[in-house]
PDB file of C-alpha atoms in Angstrom:
ATOM      1  CA  MET N 216      -6.535  15.033  -3.615  1.00  0.00           C
ATOM      2  CA  ASN N 217     -10.091  16.477  -3.437  1.00  0.00           C
ATOM      3  CA  LYS N 218     -10.171  17.587   0.231  1.00  0.00           C
ATOM      4  CA  MET N 219     -14.084  17.422   0.715  1.00  0.00           C
ATOM      5  CA  ILE N 220     -13.946  13.708  -0.571  1.00  0.00           C
ATOM      6  CA  GLN N 221     -11.228  13.031   1.680  1.00  0.00           C
ATOM      7  CA  ALA N 222     -12.634  14.663   4.628  1.00  0.00           C
ATOM      8  CA  VAL N 223     -16.355  12.907   3.840  1.00  0.00           C
ATOM      9  CA  VAL N 224     -14.586   9.314   3.570  1.00  0.00           C
ATOM     10  CA  LEU N 225     -12.165   9.825   6.479  1.00  0.00           C
ATOM     11  CA  GLY N 226     -14.871  10.967   8.697  1.00  0.00           C
ATOM     12  CA  LEU N 227     -17.174   7.954   8.000  1.00  0.00           C
ATOM     13  CA  PHE N 228     -14.259   5.496   8.682  1.00  0.00           C
ATOM     14  CA  THR N 229     -13.357   7.495  12.016  1.00  0.00           C
ATOM     15  CA  ALA N 230     -16.884   7.425  13.355  1.00  0.00           C
ATOM     16  CA  SER N 231     -17.398   3.853  12.248  1.00  0.00           C
ATOM     17  CA  PHE N 232     -14.335   2.542  13.934  1.00  0.00           C
ATOM     18  CA  ALA N 233     -13.544   5.013  16.919  1.00  0.00           C
ATOM     19  CA  HIS N 234     -13.447   1.901  19.262  1.00  0.00           C
ATOM     20  CA  ALA N 235     -11.447  -0.594  16.943  1.00  0.00           C
ATOM     21  CA  GLU N 236      -8.028  -1.487  18.374  1.00  0.00           C
ATOM     22  CA  PRO N 237      -5.139   0.312  16.964  1.00  0.00           C
ATOM     23  CA  SER N 238      -4.076  -0.731  13.296  1.00  0.00           C
ATOM     24  CA  SER N 239      -0.493   0.503  13.794  1.00  0.00           C
ATOM     25  CA  GLN N 240       1.971   1.672  16.125  1.00  0.00           C
ATOM     26  CA  VAL N 241       3.592   4.120  14.083  1.00  0.00           C
ATOM     27  CA  ALA N 242       2.785   7.760  14.985  1.00  0.00           C
ATOM     28  CA  TRP N 243       3.656  10.377  12.065  1.00  0.00           C
ATOM     29  CA  THR N 244       5.355  13.035  14.143  1.00  0.00           C
ATOM     30  CA  PRO N 245       7.524  15.970  12.714  1.00  0.00           C
ATOM     31  CA  ASP N 246      10.430  13.873  14.195  1.00  0.00           C
ATOM     32  CA  LYS N 247       9.426  10.756  12.832  1.00  0.00           C
ATOM     33  CA  LEU N 248       9.091  12.246   9.244  1.00  0.00           C
ATOM     34  CA  ASN N 249      12.339  13.819   9.503  1.00  0.00           C
ATOM     35  CA  PHE N 250      13.952  10.712  10.535  1.00  0.00           C
ATOM     36  CA  ILE N 251      12.701   8.788   7.324  1.00  0.00           C
ATOM     37  CA  LYS N 252      13.857  11.762   5.430  1.00  0.00           C
ATOM     38  CA  GLN N 253      17.214  11.810   6.353  1.00  0.00           C
ATOM     39  CA  ALA N 254      17.697   7.995   6.077  1.00  0.00           C
ATOM     40  CA  ASN N 255      20.938   6.463   4.288  1.00  0.00           C
ATOM     41  CA  SER N 256      19.706   4.847   0.954  1.00  0.00           C
ATOM     42  CA  ASN N 257      23.045   3.489   0.323  1.00  0.00           C
ATOM     43  CA  ASN N 258      23.024   1.472   3.602  1.00  0.00           C
ATOM     44  CA  GLY N 259      19.509   0.360   2.439  1.00  0.00           C
ATOM     45  CA  LYS N 260      20.679  -1.086  -0.814  1.00  0.00           C
ATOM     46  CA  GLU N 261      23.084  -3.164   1.299  1.00  0.00           C
ATOM     47  CA  LEU N 262      20.449  -4.421   3.691  1.00  0.00           C
ATOM     48  CA  ALA N 263      17.789  -4.803   0.684  1.00  0.00           C
ATOM     49  CA  ALA N 264      20.259  -7.286  -0.851  1.00  0.00           C
ATOM     50  CA  GLN N 265      18.970 -10.194   1.645  1.00  0.00           C
ATOM     51  CA  CYS N 266      15.143  -9.234   0.037  1.00  0.00           C
ATOM     52  CA  ALA N 267      16.348  -9.850  -3.563  1.00  0.00           C
ATOM     53  CA  GLY N 268      15.043 -13.176  -3.658  1.00  0.00           C
ATOM     54  CA  CYS N 269      11.147 -11.946  -3.501  1.00  0.00           C
ATOM     55  CA  HIS N 270      11.321  -8.381  -4.082  1.00  0.00           C
ATOM     56  CA  GLY N 271      13.751  -8.450  -6.724  1.00  0.00           C
ATOM     57  CA  ASP N 272      17.639  -6.802  -7.139  1.00  0.00           C
ATOM     58  CA  ASN N 273      15.876  -3.433  -8.449  1.00  0.00           C
ATOM     59  CA  GLY N 274      12.675  -3.827  -6.077  1.00  0.00           C
ATOM     60  CA  VAL N 275      10.909  -5.338  -9.167  1.00  0.00           C
ATOM     61  CA  SER N 276       9.403  -8.839  -7.881  1.00  0.00           C
ATOM     62  CA  PRO N 277      10.103 -11.702 -10.081  1.00  0.00           C
ATOM     63  CA  SER N 278       7.217 -13.454  -8.443  1.00  0.00           C
ATOM     64  CA  PRO N 279       3.577 -12.929  -8.985  1.00  0.00           C
ATOM     65  CA  ASP N 280       3.313 -13.682  -4.854  1.00  0.00           C
ATOM     66  CA  PHE N 281       5.434 -10.720  -3.734  1.00  0.00           C
ATOM     67  CA  PRO N 282       4.942  -7.107  -3.906  1.00  0.00           C
ATOM     68  CA  SER N 283       7.474  -4.730  -6.149  1.00  0.00           C
ATOM     69  CA  LEU N 284       8.560  -2.150  -3.889  1.00  0.00           C
ATOM     70  CA  ALA N 285      10.488  -0.056  -6.459  1.00  0.00           C
ATOM     71  CA  GLY N 286       9.319   3.669  -6.228  1.00  0.00           C
ATOM     72  CA  GLN N 287       7.227   2.918  -3.096  1.00  0.00           C
ATOM     73  CA  LEU N 288       6.784   5.722  -0.444  1.00  0.00           C
ATOM     74  CA  ALA N 289       9.381   5.500   2.115  1.00  0.00           C
ATOM     75  CA  THR N 290       6.987   6.316   4.678  1.00  0.00           C
ATOM     76  CA  TYR N 291       4.689   3.339   3.673  1.00  0.00           C
ATOM     77  CA  THR N 292       7.553   0.622   3.411  1.00  0.00           C
ATOM     78  CA  TYR N 293       8.855   1.812   6.846  1.00  0.00           C
ATOM     79  CA  LYS N 294       5.326   1.310   8.325  1.00  0.00           C
ATOM     80  CA  GLN N 295       4.796  -2.318   6.856  1.00  0.00           C
ATOM     81  CA  LEU N 296       8.161  -3.310   8.401  1.00  0.00           C
ATOM     82  CA  GLN N 297       7.197  -1.647  11.694  1.00  0.00           C
ATOM     83  CA  ASP N 298       3.840  -3.285  11.619  1.00  0.00           C
ATOM     84  CA  TYR N 299       5.314  -6.825  10.907  1.00  0.00           C
ATOM     85  CA  LYS N 300       7.667  -6.214  13.595  1.00  0.00           C
ATOM     86  CA  ASN N 301       4.909  -5.162  16.027  1.00  0.00           C
ATOM     87  CA  GLY N 302       2.372  -8.060  15.220  1.00  0.00           C
ATOM     88  CA  GLN N 303      -0.332  -5.618  13.417  1.00  0.00           C
ATOM     89  CA  ARG N 304       0.601  -7.447  10.056  1.00  0.00           C
ATOM     90  CA  ILE N 305       1.418 -11.003  10.067  1.00  0.00           C
ATOM     91  CA  HIS N 306       3.408 -12.896   7.653  1.00  0.00           C
ATOM     92  CA  THR N 307       5.828 -15.879   9.147  1.00  0.00           C
ATOM     93  CA  LEU N 308       8.702 -14.710   6.659  1.00  0.00           C
ATOM     94  CA  MET N 309       8.471 -11.220   7.005  1.00  0.00           C
ATOM     95  CA  THR N 310       7.671 -10.877  10.679  1.00  0.00           C
ATOM     96  CA  SER N 311      11.330 -12.853  11.405  1.00  0.00           C
ATOM     97  CA  ILE N 312      12.979 -10.361   8.968  1.00  0.00           C
ATOM     98  CA  ALA N 313      11.640  -7.060  10.599  1.00  0.00           C
ATOM     99  CA  THR N 314      12.101  -8.422  14.031  1.00  0.00           C
ATOM    100  CA  GLY N 315      15.853  -8.533  13.170  1.00  0.00           C
ATOM    101  CA  LEU N 316      15.862  -4.864  11.965  1.00  0.00           C
ATOM    102  CA  SER N 317      16.546  -1.690  13.725  1.00  0.00           C
ATOM    103  CA  ASP N 318      14.371   1.505  13.323  1.00  0.00           C
ATOM    104  CA  GLN N 319      17.360   2.775  11.267  1.00  0.00           C
ATOM    105  CA  ASP N 320      17.632  -0.167   9.417  1.00  0.00           C
ATOM    106  CA  MET N 321      14.296   0.017   8.291  1.00  0.00           C
ATOM    107  CA  ALA N 322      14.259   3.623   7.200  1.00  0.00           C
ATOM    108  CA  ASP N 323      17.235   3.040   5.319  1.00  0.00           C
ATOM    109  CA  MET N 324      15.724   0.233   3.313  1.00  0.00           C
ATOM    110  CA  ALA N 325      12.604   2.120   2.729  1.00  0.00           C
ATOM    111  CA  ALA N 326      14.796   5.149   1.302  1.00  0.00           C
ATOM    112  CA  TRP N 327      16.533   2.617  -1.231  1.00  0.00           C
ATOM    113  CA  TYR N 328      13.425   1.441  -2.444  1.00  0.00           C
ATOM    114  CA  ASN N 329      11.757   4.833  -2.623  1.00  0.00           C
ATOM    115  CA  SER N 330      14.794   5.906  -4.492  1.00  0.00           C
ATOM    116  CA  LEU N 331      14.082   3.418  -7.238  1.00  0.00           C
ATOM    117  CA  PRO N 332      11.655   4.106 -10.459  1.00  0.00           C
ATOM    118  CA  LEU N 333       8.206   2.904 -10.086  1.00  0.00           C
ATOM    119  CA  PRO N 334       7.981  -0.951 -12.128  1.00  0.00           C
ATOM    120  CA  LYS N 335       7.110  -0.530 -15.554  1.00  0.00           C
ATOM    121  CA  ASN N 336       3.405  -1.072 -16.806  1.00  0.00           C
ATOM    122  CA  LYS N 337       2.668  -4.683 -18.111  1.00  0.00           C
ATOM    123  CA  ALA N 338       0.514  -3.931 -21.090  1.00  0.00           C
ATOM    124  CA  GLY N 339      -2.888  -5.650 -21.411  1.00  0.00           C
ATOM    125  CA  LYS N 340      -5.910  -5.875 -24.029  1.00  0.00           C
ATOM    126  CA  LYS N 341      -8.420  -6.682 -21.393  1.00  0.00           C
ATOM    127  CA  ASP N 342     -11.426  -4.160 -21.328  1.00  0.00           C
ATOM    128  CA  LEU N 343     -11.176  -2.304 -18.008  1.00  0.00           C
ATOM    129  CA  GLU N 344     -14.089  -0.124 -18.172  1.00  0.00           C
ATOM    130  CA  VAL N 345     -15.451  -0.822 -14.549  1.00  0.00           C
ATOM    131  CA  ALA N 346     -12.039  -0.273 -12.928  1.00  0.00           C
ATOM    132  CA  GLU N 347     -11.502   2.806 -14.682  1.00  0.00           C
ATOM    133  CA  ARG N 348     -15.023   3.850 -13.275  1.00  0.00           C
ATOM    134  CA  LEU N 349     -14.189   3.053  -9.883  1.00  0.00           C
ATOM    135  CA  VAL N 350     -10.654   4.486 -10.016  1.00  0.00           C
ATOM    136  CA  SER N 351     -12.091   7.790 -11.538  1.00  0.00           C
ATOM    137  CA  GLU N 352     -15.603   8.170  -9.867  1.00  0.00           C
ATOM    138  CA  GLY N 353     -15.982   5.640  -7.354  1.00  0.00           C
ATOM    139  CA  ASP N 354     -19.511   4.764  -6.734  1.00  0.00           C
ATOM    140  CA  GLY N 355     -21.727   6.972  -4.756  1.00  0.00           C
ATOM    141  CA  LYS N 356     -24.390   4.295  -4.220  1.00  0.00           C
ATOM    142  CA  ARG N 357     -21.936   2.002  -2.220  1.00  0.00           C
ATOM    143  CA  THR N 358     -20.152   4.865  -0.272  1.00  0.00           C
ATOM    144  CA  LEU N 359     -17.072   4.135  -2.490  1.00  0.00           C
ATOM    145  CA  PRO N 360     -14.708   7.171  -3.182  1.00  0.00           C
ATOM    146  CA  PRO N 361     -12.767   7.378  -6.455  1.00  0.00           C
ATOM    147  CA  CYS N 362      -9.396   5.174  -5.673  1.00  0.00           C
ATOM    148  CA  TYR N 363      -7.472   8.246  -7.344  1.00  0.00           C
ATOM    149  CA  THR N 364      -8.324  10.583  -4.515  1.00  0.00           C
ATOM    150  CA  CYS N 365      -6.185   8.443  -2.092  1.00  0.00           C
ATOM    151  CA  HIS N 366      -3.744   6.440  -4.348  1.00  0.00           C
ATOM    152  CA  GLY N 367      -3.177   9.351  -6.851  1.00  0.00           C
ATOM    153  CA  SER N 368      -4.224   9.961 -10.644  1.00  0.00           C
ATOM    154  CA  ASP N 369      -0.969   8.027 -11.600  1.00  0.00           C
ATOM    155  CA  GLY N 370      -0.817   5.427  -8.783  1.00  0.00           C
ATOM    156  CA  GLU N 371       1.986   7.419  -7.070  1.00  0.00           C
ATOM    157  CA  GLY N 372       0.392   7.078  -3.556  1.00  0.00           C
ATOM    158  CA  GLU N 373      -0.163   9.939  -1.328  1.00  0.00           C
ATOM    159  CA  ARG N 374       0.471  10.973   2.121  1.00  0.00           C
ATOM    160  CA  MET N 375       2.747   8.301   4.555  1.00  0.00           C
ATOM    161  CA  ASP N 376       0.562   5.352   4.822  1.00  0.00           C
ATOM    162  CA  ILE N 377      -1.043   5.486   1.264  1.00  0.00           C
ATOM    163  CA  PRO N 378       1.145   3.287  -1.131  1.00  0.00           C
ATOM    164  CA  ALA N 379       1.888   3.831  -4.845  1.00  0.00           C
ATOM    165  CA  LEU N 380      -0.192   1.033  -6.691  1.00  0.00           C
ATOM    166  CA  ALA N 381       1.240   1.822 -10.534  1.00  0.00           C
ATOM    167  CA  GLY N 382       2.851  -1.577 -11.943  1.00  0.00           C
ATOM    168  CA  GLN N 383       1.941  -3.707  -9.051  1.00  0.00           C
ATOM    169  CA  GLN N 384       1.940  -7.159  -9.498  1.00  0.00           C
ATOM    170  CA  ALA N 385      -1.607  -7.981 -10.128  1.00  0.00           C
ATOM    171  CA  GLU N 386      -1.822 -11.268  -8.471  1.00  0.00           C
ATOM    172  CA  TYR N 387      -0.174  -9.421  -5.508  1.00  0.00           C
ATOM    173  CA  PHE N 388      -2.412  -6.616  -5.609  1.00  0.00           C
ATOM    174  CA  ALA N 389      -5.673  -8.761  -5.714  1.00  0.00           C
ATOM    175  CA  ALA N 390      -4.714 -11.334  -3.076  1.00  0.00           C
ATOM    176  CA  THR N 391      -3.956  -8.035  -0.714  1.00  0.00           C
ATOM    177  CA  LEU N 392      -7.457  -6.603  -1.637  1.00  0.00           C
ATOM    178  CA  MET N 393      -9.295 -10.267  -0.940  1.00  0.00           C
ATOM    179  CA  ALA N 394      -7.139 -10.329   2.489  1.00  0.00           C
ATOM    180  CA  TYR N 395      -8.721  -7.094   3.334  1.00  0.00           C
ATOM    181  CA  LYS N 396     -11.990  -8.162   2.430  1.00  0.00           C
ATOM    182  CA  LYS N 397     -11.905 -11.192   4.403  1.00  0.00           C
ATOM    183  CA  GLY N 398     -10.431  -9.213   7.329  1.00  0.00           C
ATOM    184  CA  GLU N 399      -7.264 -11.357   7.251  1.00  0.00           C
ATOM    185  CA  ARG N 400      -5.144  -8.184   7.030  1.00  0.00           C
ATOM    186  CA  HIS N 401      -5.853  -5.338   9.395  1.00  0.00           C
ATOM    187  CA  ASN N 402      -3.182  -2.931   9.606  1.00  0.00           C
ATOM    188  CA  ASP N 403      -4.848  -0.208   7.397  1.00  0.00           C
ATOM    189  CA  ILE N 404      -5.769   3.224   9.332  1.00  0.00           C
ATOM    190  CA  TYR N 405      -9.172   3.730  10.462  1.00  0.00           C
ATOM    191  CA  SER N 406     -10.093   0.317   8.701  1.00  0.00           C
ATOM    192  CA  ARG N 407     -10.548   2.174   5.433  1.00  0.00           C
ATOM    193  CA  MET N 408      -9.435  -0.600   2.923  1.00  0.00           C
ATOM    194  CA  ARG N 409     -11.249  -3.304   4.945  1.00  0.00           C
ATOM    195  CA  VAL N 410     -14.433  -1.041   4.498  1.00  0.00           C
ATOM    196  CA  ILE N 411     -13.881  -0.465   0.732  1.00  0.00           C
ATOM    197  CA  SER N 412     -12.838  -4.086  -0.287  1.00  0.00           C
ATOM    198  CA  GLN N 413     -15.956  -5.381   1.545  1.00  0.00           C
ATOM    199  CA  GLN N 414     -17.943  -3.719  -0.988  1.00  0.00           C
ATOM    200  CA  LEU N 415     -16.206  -4.998  -3.851  1.00  0.00           C
ATOM    201  CA  SER N 416     -17.233  -7.900  -5.877  1.00  0.00           C
ATOM    202  CA  ASP N 417     -14.189 -10.315  -6.394  1.00  0.00           C
ATOM    203  CA  ALA N 418     -14.503  -9.568 -10.146  1.00  0.00           C
ATOM    204  CA  GLU N 419     -13.992  -5.651  -9.289  1.00  0.00           C
ATOM    205  CA  ILE N 420     -10.891  -6.455  -7.528  1.00  0.00           C
ATOM    206  CA  GLN N 421      -9.386  -8.464 -10.165  1.00  0.00           C
ATOM    207  CA  GLU N 422     -10.042  -5.792 -12.522  1.00  0.00           C
ATOM    208  CA  LEU N 423      -8.663  -3.081 -10.474  1.00  0.00           C
ATOM    209  CA  ALA N 424      -5.503  -5.393 -10.002  1.00  0.00           C
ATOM    210  CA  GLN N 425      -5.174  -5.620 -13.893  1.00  0.00           C
ATOM    211  CA  TYR N 426      -5.894  -1.699 -14.281  1.00  0.00           C
ATOM    212  CA  TYR N 427      -3.085  -0.822 -11.737  1.00  0.00           C
ATOM    213  CA  GLN N 428      -0.818  -3.306 -13.017  1.00  0.00           C
ATOM    214  CA  GLN N 429      -0.926  -1.774 -16.732  1.00  0.00           C
ATOM    215  CA  LEU N 430      -1.296   1.760 -15.337  1.00  0.00           C
ATOM    216  CA  ARG N 431       2.131   4.091 -16.794  1.00  0.00           C
TER     217      ARG N 431
END
């Protein structure tokens, strides 16, 4: 990651939302990171059987309405489950499921999904020049950083709370950015995805969704 870009963007977000309510109750302490690192993926596989209807047997969702979780960073999946349980992220079904999970269950499931390969890209022929520019260059006039600085040049995700995007369902991806844009989802650290999505047009969001779905 370009450290200078990251520092500038993080500084802008932090200054703008210094008085905002916490967007998550997960604190990435060394003990927490080690706890997730030592999770039992075999147990996670058994627990994840209840999730197959929406997220697929091997973490690749059969429905455009639900995300694929295969290859997702374990820390990111763990955080989302915690946010559902604690009310930072709202979804009737997921809140119900997460409420019944212990911290260990969440870590084990996150480890299982992380152990799976990222979803295969869905090839397309659409011109994605605008998305490619946003990913590689951003837009300085709108203070938009390049997407790759956080999500990686191959859409593999980075750090604890930045998800992998490669191969993700385009419909779900677009719906997620629209939810950030409208303020319907608000569990992003420093409100960064709300800040970014509010500066994107609906057409740009759709194109970015297609870009990451097709990314190898």
